[in-house]
CSV table of C-alpha atoms in Angstrom, one decimal:
chain,number,residue,atom,x,y,z
A,277,UNK,CA,-8.3,-11.4,-16.2
A,278,UNK,CA,-8.2,-14.4,-13.9
A,279,UNK,CA,-10.9,-14.4,-11.3
A,280,UNK,CA,-9.1,-16.0,-8.5
A,281,UNK,CA,-7.5,-13.6,-6.0
A,282,UNK,CA,-4.8,-16.1,-4.9
A,283,UNK,CA,-2.5,-17.2,-7.8
A,284,UNK,CA,-1.9,-20.8,-8.7
A,285,UNK,CA,0.2,-22.7,-6.2
A,286,UNK,CA,2.5,-24.2,-8.8
A,287,UNK,CA,4.7,-22.7,-11.5
A,288,UNK,CA,5.9,-19.1,-11.6
A,289,UNK,CA,4.5,-16.6,-9.2
A,290,UNK,CA,1.6,-14.4,-10.4
A,291,UNK,CA,1.8,-11.5,-8.0
A,292,UNK,CA,-1.2,-9.4,-7.0
A,293,UNK,CA,0.8,-6.2,-6.8
A,294,UNK,CA,4.0,-5.3,-8.7
A,295,UNK,CA,6.2,-2.3,-7.8
A,296,UNK,CA,8.7,-0.1,-9.7
A,297,UNK,CA,9.0,1.5,-13.1
A,298,UNK,CA,9.4,-1.8,-15.0
A,299,UNK,CA,6.1,-3.1,-13.5
A,300,UNK,CA,4.3,0.1,-14.4
A,301,UNK,CA,5.5,0.0,-18.0
A,302,UNK,CA,4.8,-3.7,-18.4
A,303,UNK,CA,1.3,-3.6,-17.0
A,304,UNK,CA,0.4,-0.4,-18.8
A,305,UNK,CA,1.4,-2.0,-22.0
A,306,UNK,CA,-0.6,-5.1,-21.4
A,307,UNK,CA,-3.6,-2.9,-20.6
A,308,UNK,CA,-3.0,-0.9,-23.7
A,309,UNK,CA,-3.0,2.1,-21.4
A,310,UNK,CA,-0.6,3.9,-23.6
A,311,UNK,CA,-1.8,7.4,-22.9
A,312,UNK,CA,0.5,7.5,-19.8
A,313,UNK,CA,3.5,7.7,-22.0
A,314,UNK,CA,2.3,10.7,-24.0
A,315,UNK,CA,4.4,13.9,-23.6
A,316,UNK,CA,2.9,16.2,-21.1
A,317,UNK,CA,2.0,19.7,-22.2
A,318,UNK,CA,0.5,22.4,-19.9
A,319,UNK,CA,-0.5,20.8,-16.6
A,320,UNK,CA,-1.3,17.2,-17.5
A,321,UNK,CA,-0.7,17.6,-21.2
A,322,UNK,CA,-2.6,17.5,-24.4
A,323,UNK,CA,-4.0,14.1,-25.3
A,324,UNK,CA,-3.2,12.8,-21.8
A,325,UNK,CA,-5.4,15.5,-20.3
A,326,UNK,CA,-8.3,14.3,-22.4
A,327,UNK,CA,-7.8,10.8,-21.2
A,328,UNK,CA,-7.6,11.9,-17.6
A,329,UNK,CA,-10.9,13.6,-17.9
A,330,UNK,CA,-12.5,10.3,-18.9
A,331,UNK,CA,-11.4,8.9,-15.5
A,332,UNK,CA,-12.1,12.1,-13.5
A,333,UNK,CA,-15.1,11.9,-11.2
A,334,UNK,CA,-17.2,13.8,-8.8
A,335,UNK,CA,-16.3,13.4,-5.2
A,336,UNK,CA,-18.3,10.3,-4.2
A,337,UNK,CA,-17.8,6.9,-2.7
A,338,UNK,CA,-18.1,5.2,-6.1
A,339,UNK,CA,-15.5,6.2,-8.6
A,340,UNK,CA,-15.3,6.0,-12.4
A,341,UNK,CA,-18.9,4.8,-13.1
A,342,UNK,CA,-18.6,6.2,-16.6
A,343,UNK,CA,-16.6,3.1,-17.7
A,344,UNK,CA,-19.5,1.6,-19.7
A,345,UNK,CA,-22.3,4.1,-19.7
A,346,UNK,CA,-24.9,1.4,-19.9
A,347,UNK,CA,-25.7,1.1,-16.2
A,348,UNK,CA,-24.1,-2.3,-15.9
A,349,UNK,CA,-21.3,-1.2,-13.6
A,350,UNK,CA,-23.7,0.8,-11.4
A,351,UNK,CA,-25.8,-2.3,-11.0
A,352,UNK,CA,-22.7,-4.4,-10.0
A,353,UNK,CA,-21.5,-1.7,-7.6
A,354,UNK,CA,-24.8,-1.8,-5.8
A,355,UNK,CA,-24.0,-5.4,-4.9
A,356,UNK,CA,-20.6,-4.6,-3.5
A,357,UNK,CA,-19.8,-6.2,-0.2
A,358,UNK,CA,-18.0,-3.1,1.0
A,359,UNK,CA,-16.0,-0.1,-0.3
A,360,UNK,CA,-12.2,-0.2,0.2
A,361,UNK,CA,-10.1,2.9,0.4
A,362,UNK,CA,-7.0,3.0,-1.7
A,363,UNK,CA,-4.7,5.8,-0.5
A,364,UNK,CA,-1.5,7.4,-1.7
A,365,UNK,CA,0.5,10.2,-0.1
A,366,UNK,CA,2.0,13.3,-1.8
A,367,UNK,CA,4.5,15.3,0.2
A,368,UNK,CA,5.6,17.9,-2.3
A,369,UNK,CA,4.9,19.2,-5.8
A,370,UNK,CA,8.3,18.0,-7.0
A,371,UNK,CA,7.0,14.6,-6.1
A,372,UNK,CA,4.0,15.3,-8.3
A,373,UNK,CA,6.1,15.3,-11.5
A,374,UNK,CA,4.8,14.1,-14.8
A,375,UNK,CA,6.0,10.6,-14.2
A,376,UNK,CA,4.3,10.2,-10.8
A,377,UNK,CA,1.1,11.8,-12.0
A,378,UNK,CA,1.1,9.3,-14.8
A,379,UNK,CA,1.9,6.6,-12.3
A,380,UNK,CA,-1.2,7.7,-10.3
A,381,UNK,CA,-3.3,7.3,-13.4
A,382,UNK,CA,-2.1,3.8,-14.0
A,383,UNK,CA,-2.5,2.9,-10.4
A,384,UNK,CA,-6.0,4.2,-10.2
A,385,UNK,CA,-7.0,2.4,-13.4
A,386,UNK,CA,-5.5,-0.8,-12.2
A,387,UNK,CA,-7.5,-0.5,-8.9
A,388,UNK,CA,-10.7,-0.1,-10.9
A,389,UNK,CA,-9.9,-3.2,-13.0
A,390,UNK,CA,-9.4,-5.2,-9.8
A,391,UNK,CA,-12.7,-4.1,-8.4
A,392,UNK,CA,-16.4,-5.0,-8.8
A,393,UNK,CA,-16.6,-2.3,-11.4
A,394,UNK,CA,-14.8,-4.7,-13.7
A,395,UNK,CA,-17.1,-7.8,-13.6
A,396,UNK,CA,-14.4,-10.0,-15.1
A,397,UNK,CA,-12.2,-9.4,-12.1
A,398,UNK,CA,-14.5,-11.5,-9.9
A,399,UNK,CA,-14.1,-9.0,-7.0
A,400,UNK,CA,-16.9,-8.4,-4.5
A,401,UNK,CA,-15.5,-5.0,-3.4
A,402,UNK,CA,-15.8,-1.4,-4.7
A,403,UNK,CA,-13.1,1.1,-4.2
A,404,UNK,CA,-12.5,4.8,-3.4
A,405,UNK,CA,-9.2,6.6,-4.3
A,406,UNK,CA,-7.8,9.0,-1.7
A,407,UNK,CA,-4.7,11.2,-1.9
A,408,UNK,CA,-3.2,12.4,1.4
A,409,UNK,CA,-1.6,15.7,0.4
A,410,UNK,CA,0.8,17.6,2.6
A,411,UNK,CA,0.2,21.4,2.6
A,412,UNK,CA,3.5,21.9,0.7
A,413,UNK,CA,1.9,19.9,-2.2
A,414,UNK,CA,-1.5,21.7,-2.2
A,415,UNK,CA,-0.6,23.7,-5.3
A,416,UNK,CA,-0.5,20.5,-7.4
A,417,UNK,CA,-3.3,18.5,-5.7
A,418,UNK,CA,-5.7,19.3,-8.5
A,419,UNK,CA,-3.7,16.9,-10.7
A,420,UNK,CA,-4.8,14.1,-8.5
A,421,UNK,CA,-8.4,15.3,-8.4
A,422,UNK,CA,-8.5,15.1,-12.2
A,423,UNK,CA,-7.6,11.4,-11.8
A,424,UNK,CA,-10.5,10.7,-9.5
A,425,UNK,CA,-8.7,10.9,-6.2
A,426,UNK,CA,-10.3,12.5,-3.3
A,427,UNK,CA,-7.7,14.9,-2.0
A,428,UNK,CA,-7.3,15.3,1.8
A,429,UNK,CA,-4.9,18.0,2.8
A,430,UNK,CA,-3.0,16.7,5.9
A,431,UNK,CA,-0.2,18.2,8.0
A,432,UNK,CA,2.5,16.0,9.4
A,433,UNK,CA,0.7,14.2,12.3
A,434,UNK,CA,3.4,15.4,14.8
A,435,UNK,CA,5.3,18.6,15.4
A,436,UNK,CA,9.0,17.7,15.0
A,437,UNK,CA,10.0,20.2,17.7
A,438,UNK,CA,7.9,18.1,20.2
A,439,UNK,CA,10.0,15.0,19.7
A,440,UNK,CA,11.6,14.3,23.0
A,441,UNK,CA,14.7,12.4,21.8
A,442,UNK,CA,17.1,15.2,20.7
A,443,UNK,CA,19.1,13.0,18.3
A,444,UNK,CA,16.1,11.6,16.6
A,445,UNK,CA,14.5,15.0,16.4
A,446,UNK,CA,17.5,16.4,14.5
A,447,UNK,CA,17.7,13.4,12.2
A,448,UNK,CA,14.2,12.7,11.1
A,449,UNK,CA,13.9,15.7,8.7
A,450,UNK,CA,17.0,14.6,6.8
A,451,UNK,CA,15.7,11.1,6.0
A,452,UNK,CA,15.2,9.9,2.4
A,453,UNK,CA,12.8,11.9,0.1
A,454,UNK,CA,10.5,13.5,2.5
A,455,UNK,CA,11.7,13.3,6.1
A,456,UNK,CA,8.9,13.5,8.7
A,457,UNK,CA,6.3,14.2,6.0
A,458,UNK,CA,6.2,10.5,5.2
A,459,UNK,CA,4.2,10.0,8.4
A,460,UNK,CA,1.1,11.4,6.6
A,461,UNK,CA,0.7,7.8,5.5
A,462,UNK,CA,-0.5,7.1,9.0
A,463,UNK,CA,-3.7,9.0,8.3
A,464,UNK,CA,-4.8,5.7,6.7
A,465,UNK,CA,-5.8,4.7,10.3
A,466,UNK,CA,-8.2,7.7,10.5
A,467,UNK,CA,-10.4,6.6,7.5
A,468,UNK,CA,-13.0,5.0,9.7
A,469,UNK,CA,-15.7,5.2,7.0
A,470,UNK,CA,-14.0,2.2,5.4
A,471,UNK,CA,-13.4,-1.3,6.8
A,472,UNK,CA,-10.0,-1.6,5.2
A,473,UNK,CA,-7.5,0.9,3.8
A,474,UNK,CA,-4.8,-0.1,1.2
A,475,UNK,CA,-1.9,2.4,1.2
A,476,UNK,CA,0.3,2.2,-1.9
A,477,UNK,CA,3.2,4.2,-3.3
A,478,UNK,CA,2.7,5.7,-6.7
A,479,UNK,CA,5.0,3.3,-8.4
A,480,UNK,CA,2.6,0.4,-7.8
A,481,UNK,CA,0.2,-1.5,-10.0
A,482,UNK,CA,-2.5,-3.8,-8.8
A,483,UNK,CA,-2.7,-6.9,-10.9
A,484,UNK,CA,-5.5,-8.8,-9.2
A,485,UNK,CA,-8.1,-8.3,-6.5
A,486,UNK,CA,-7.2,-8.4,-2.9
A,487,UNK,CA,-10.6,-10.0,-1.9
A,488,UNK,CA,-9.0,-12.7,0.3
A,489,UNK,CA,-7.2,-10.1,2.4
A,490,UNK,CA,-10.3,-8.0,2.8
A,491,UNK,CA,-12.5,-11.0,3.6
A,492,UNK,CA,-10.0,-12.1,6.3
A,493,UNK,CA,-10.0,-8.7,7.9
A,494,UNK,CA,-13.7,-8.1,7.7
A,495,UNK,CA,-15.1,-11.6,8.4
A,496,UNK,CA,-12.6,-12.7,11.0
A,497,UNK,CA,-11.7,-16.3,11.9
A,498,UNK,CA,-14.7,-17.8,10.0
A,499,UNK,CA,-13.5,-16.5,6.6
A,500,UNK,CA,-12.6,-19.4,4.3
A,501,UNK,CA,-10.2,-17.0,2.5
A,502,UNK,CA,-7.8,-17.1,5.4
A,503,UNK,CA,-6.6,-20.6,4.4
A,504,UNK,CA,-5.9,-19.5,0.8
A,505,UNK,CA,-3.6,-16.6,1.6
A,506,UNK,CA,0.1,-17.3,0.9
A,507,UNK,CA,2.2,-16.1,3.8
A,508,UNK,CA,5.8,-16.2,4.8
A,509,UNK,CA,6.9,-19.0,7.2
A,510,UNK,CA,6.3,-18.2,10.8
A,511,UNK,CA,3.5,-15.8,10.1
A,512,UNK,CA,0.4,-17.3,11.6
A,513,UNK,CA,-3.1,-15.8,11.1
A,514,UNK,CA,-4.4,-14.2,14.3
A,515,UNK,CA,-8.2,-14.2,14.9
A,516,UNK,CA,-8.2,-10.4,14.4
A,517,UNK,CA,-6.0,-9.2,11.6
A,518,UNK,CA,-5.1,-5.5,11.9
A,519,UNK,CA,-2.7,-5.4,9.0
A,520,UNK,CA,-1.2,-7.3,6.1
A,521,UNK,CA,2.3,-6.3,4.9
A,522,UNK,CA,5.5,-7.5,3.2
A,523,UNK,CA,9.1,-7.0,4.3
A,524,UNK,CA,12.0,-5.5,2.4
A,525,UNK,CA,14.7,-8.2,2.9
A,526,UNK,CA,17.1,-6.7,0.3
A,527,UNK,CA,17.5,-3.5,2.3
A,528,UNK,CA,18.6,-5.1,5.6
A,529,UNK,CA,22.2,-4.5,6.7
A,530,UNK,CA,24.3,-7.5,7.7
A,531,UNK,CA,24.0,-8.2,11.4
A,532,UNK,CA,20.3,-7.1,11.8
A,533,UNK,CA,17.7,-9.7,12.2
A,534,UNK,CA,14.5,-7.7,12.1
A,535,UNK,CA,13.8,-6.6,8.4
A,536,UNK,CA,11.6,-3.6,8.1
A,537,UNK,CA,8.1,-3.6,6.7
A,538,UNK,CA,8.0,-2.5,3.1
A,539,UNK,CA,6.5,1.0,3.3
A,540,UNK,CA,5.0,1.1,-0.1
A,541,UNK,CA,2.3,-1.5,0.6
A,542,UNK,CA,0.3,-1.5,3.8
A,543,UNK,CA,-3.2,-3.0,4.2
A,544,UNK,CA,-4.7,-1.8,7.5
A,545,UNK,CA,-7.9,-1.6,9.5
A,546,UNK,CA,-8.7,2.0,10.4
A,547,UNK,CA,-8.2,2.5,14.1
A,548,UNK,CA,-7.9,6.0,15.7
A,549,UNK,CA,-6.4,4.6,18.9
A,550,UNK,CA,-3.6,3.0,16.8
A,551,UNK,CA,-3.1,6.4,15.1
A,552,UNK,CA,-2.6,8.1,18.4
A,553,UNK,CA,-0.2,5.3,19.5
A,554,UNK,CA,1.9,5.9,16.4
A,555,UNK,CA,2.0,9.6,17.2
A,556,UNK,CA,3.2,9.0,20.7
A,557,UNK,CA,5.9,6.5,19.5
A,558,UNK,CA,7.2,9.2,17.2
A,559,UNK,CA,7.1,11.9,19.9
A,560,UNK,CA,8.9,9.6,22.3
A,561,UNK,CA,11.5,9.0,19.6
A,562,UNK,CA,12.9,5.8,21.2
A,563,UNK,CA,15.3,5.2,18.3
A,564,UNK,CA,18.9,4.3,19.0
A,565,UNK,CA,21.5,5.0,16.3
A,566,UNK,CA,22.8,1.8,14.7
A,567,UNK,CA,20.2,-0.3,16.5
A,568,UNK,CA,16.8,1.1,15.7
A,569,UNK,CA,13.5,1.5,17.5
A,570,UNK,CA,13.7,0.3,21.1
A,571,UNK,CA,17.3,-0.7,20.2
A,572,UNK,CA,16.1,-3.5,18.0
A,573,UNK,CA,14.0,-2.5,14.9
A,574,UNK,CA,16.4,-0.9,12.5
A,575,UNK,CA,19.4,-1.4,10.3
A,576,UNK,CA,17.8,-0.8,6.9
A,577,UNK,CA,16.7,2.0,4.6
A,578,UNK,CA,13.7,3.9,6.0
A,579,UNK,CA,14.2,2.6,9.6
A,580,UNK,CA,13.6,6.0,11.1
A,581,UNK,CA,10.4,6.5,9.1
A,582,UNK,CA,7.5,4.3,8.1
A,583,UNK,CA,9.4,1.1,7.4
A,584,UNK,CA,11.0,0.9,10.8
A,585,UNK,CA,8.1,2.5,12.8
A,586,UNK,CA,5.6,0.0,11.5
A,587,UNK,CA,8.0,-2.9,12.1
A,588,UNK,CA,8.4,-1.7,15.7
A,589,UNK,CA,4.6,-1.2,16.1
A,590,UNK,CA,3.5,-4.7,14.9
A,591,UNK,CA,6.5,-6.8,15.9
A,592,UNK,CA,7.3,-5.1,19.2
A,593,UNK,CA,4.3,-3.1,20.5
A,594,UNK,CA,1.4,-5.2,19.1
A,595,UNK,CA,2.8,-8.6,18.2
A,596,UNK,CA,0.5,-11.3,16.6
A,597,UNK,CA,-1.9,-8.8,15.2
A,598,UNK,CA,-0.4,-8.4,11.6
A,599,UNK,CA,0.4,-11.0,8.9
A,600,UNK,CA,3.5,-11.0,6.7
A,601,UNK,CA,2.4,-12.0,3.1
A,602,UNK,CA,4.6,-14.0,0.8
A,603,UNK,CA,6.3,-11.3,-1.3
A,604,UNK,CA,6.2,-13.4,-4.5
A,605,UNK,CA,2.5,-13.0,-4.5
A,606,UNK,CA,2.1,-9.6,-2.9
A,607,UNK,CA,4.2,-6.4,-3.4
A,608,UNK,CA,6.7,-7.9,-5.9
A,609,UNK,CA,9.5,-5.4,-5.9
A,610,UNK,CA,10.9,-6.3,-9.4
A,611,UNK,CA,13.9,-8.2,-7.9
A,612,UNK,CA,14.3,-12.0,-7.9
A,613,UNK,CA,12.7,-13.1,-4.6
A,614,UNK,CA,13.1,-16.7,-5.5
A,615,UNK,CA,16.9,-16.5,-5.1
A,616,UNK,CA,18.2,-16.4,-1.6
A,617,UNK,CA,21.3,-14.3,-0.7
A,618,UNK,CA,21.8,-16.5,2.3
A,619,UNK,CA,20.6,-20.0,3.4
A,620,UNK,CA,17.5,-18.4,4.8
A,621,UNK,CA,14.1,-19.5,3.6
A,622,UNK,CA,12.7,-16.1,4.5
A,623,UNK,CA,14.5,-14.6,1.5
A,624,UNK,CA,12.9,-17.0,-0.9
A,625,UNK,CA,9.4,-17.4,-2.4
A,626,UNK,CA,9.0,-21.1,-1.5
A,627,UNK,CA,7.0,-21.5,-4.6
A,628,UNK,CA,6.6,-25.1,-5.7
A,629,UNK,CA,3.5,-26.9,-4.6
A,630,UNK,CA,3.6,-28.0,-1.0
A,631,UNK,CA,6.4,-25.5,-0.2
A,632,UNK,CA,4.1,-22.5,-0.5
A,633,UNK,CA,3.0,-21.6,3.0
A,634,UNK,CA,-0.6,-20.6,3.7
A,635,UNK,CA,-2.1,-19.4,6.9
A,636,UNK,CA,-3.7,-22.0,9.1
């Protein structure tokens, strides 16, 4: 595994995170992590269950120390610069089907391989796996515990009946897979025991360490890593970075100029004040049909949920506090981001040599 966090500036993109079933299958095959494709029997299933037990851990900050058994990993972990929380959200037991539980296994293993517990990764950071589980999914939460995730049972952070906008109040429960329950992702901001939280959807695989992102958020303006991070044009690096994200350009309806943040990949600094601000924005419900949050941030899938809310928060309420990453390197969605649908450079990777934008 290559040591550098930031891929080469020339040639094809080498993303740090890949999304979707194709990415999971591809990386799982490369890792020879074939057990995720075994047929499930009983809860997690026969041979798969035995494999899961190898990666199960006690609840502790350091996960999966049993990888070598010779003490090497523990020694490396003791030198970790910090422990990063990697969180996922589970909103219902239907969502904890065999495929997603297997996805959680692959994701957790890929996080370990991109941490200090795998010396060849070159990472300075340890990790801790966390699953935010809605009460409606409590019955299947043990499946994630078997995979080494610390399970935190969390209610939706707002009461839908308290939303003051009547139209938004009636609509939010009908949105996509999980309605208002998707907002449990916001509990990432409450994990104040960690300097940084990476929230990922369960169809994600981490290919390389995110050390440059972590260094930039923890060390501030003096971090050399800030100049190595590939960003989208027009996304400067503020002194204090509160979030890194990518946008979902393929989902934007024609006529809307504010693409939403891709809700399956969010890197944030815990901040309980931000958590309360998010809650208040939802309760205010300032979402206008056909236009979006504050009449501006909408026009795409998930606009009423995390993808639109986060866009409103960092583009409208707290501008110049978050950084949009180049999606050819981070959160590759399995599409062809090098090909523009329009003559708009924001829909392209801008890959070759000098065209790759890095933060100043």
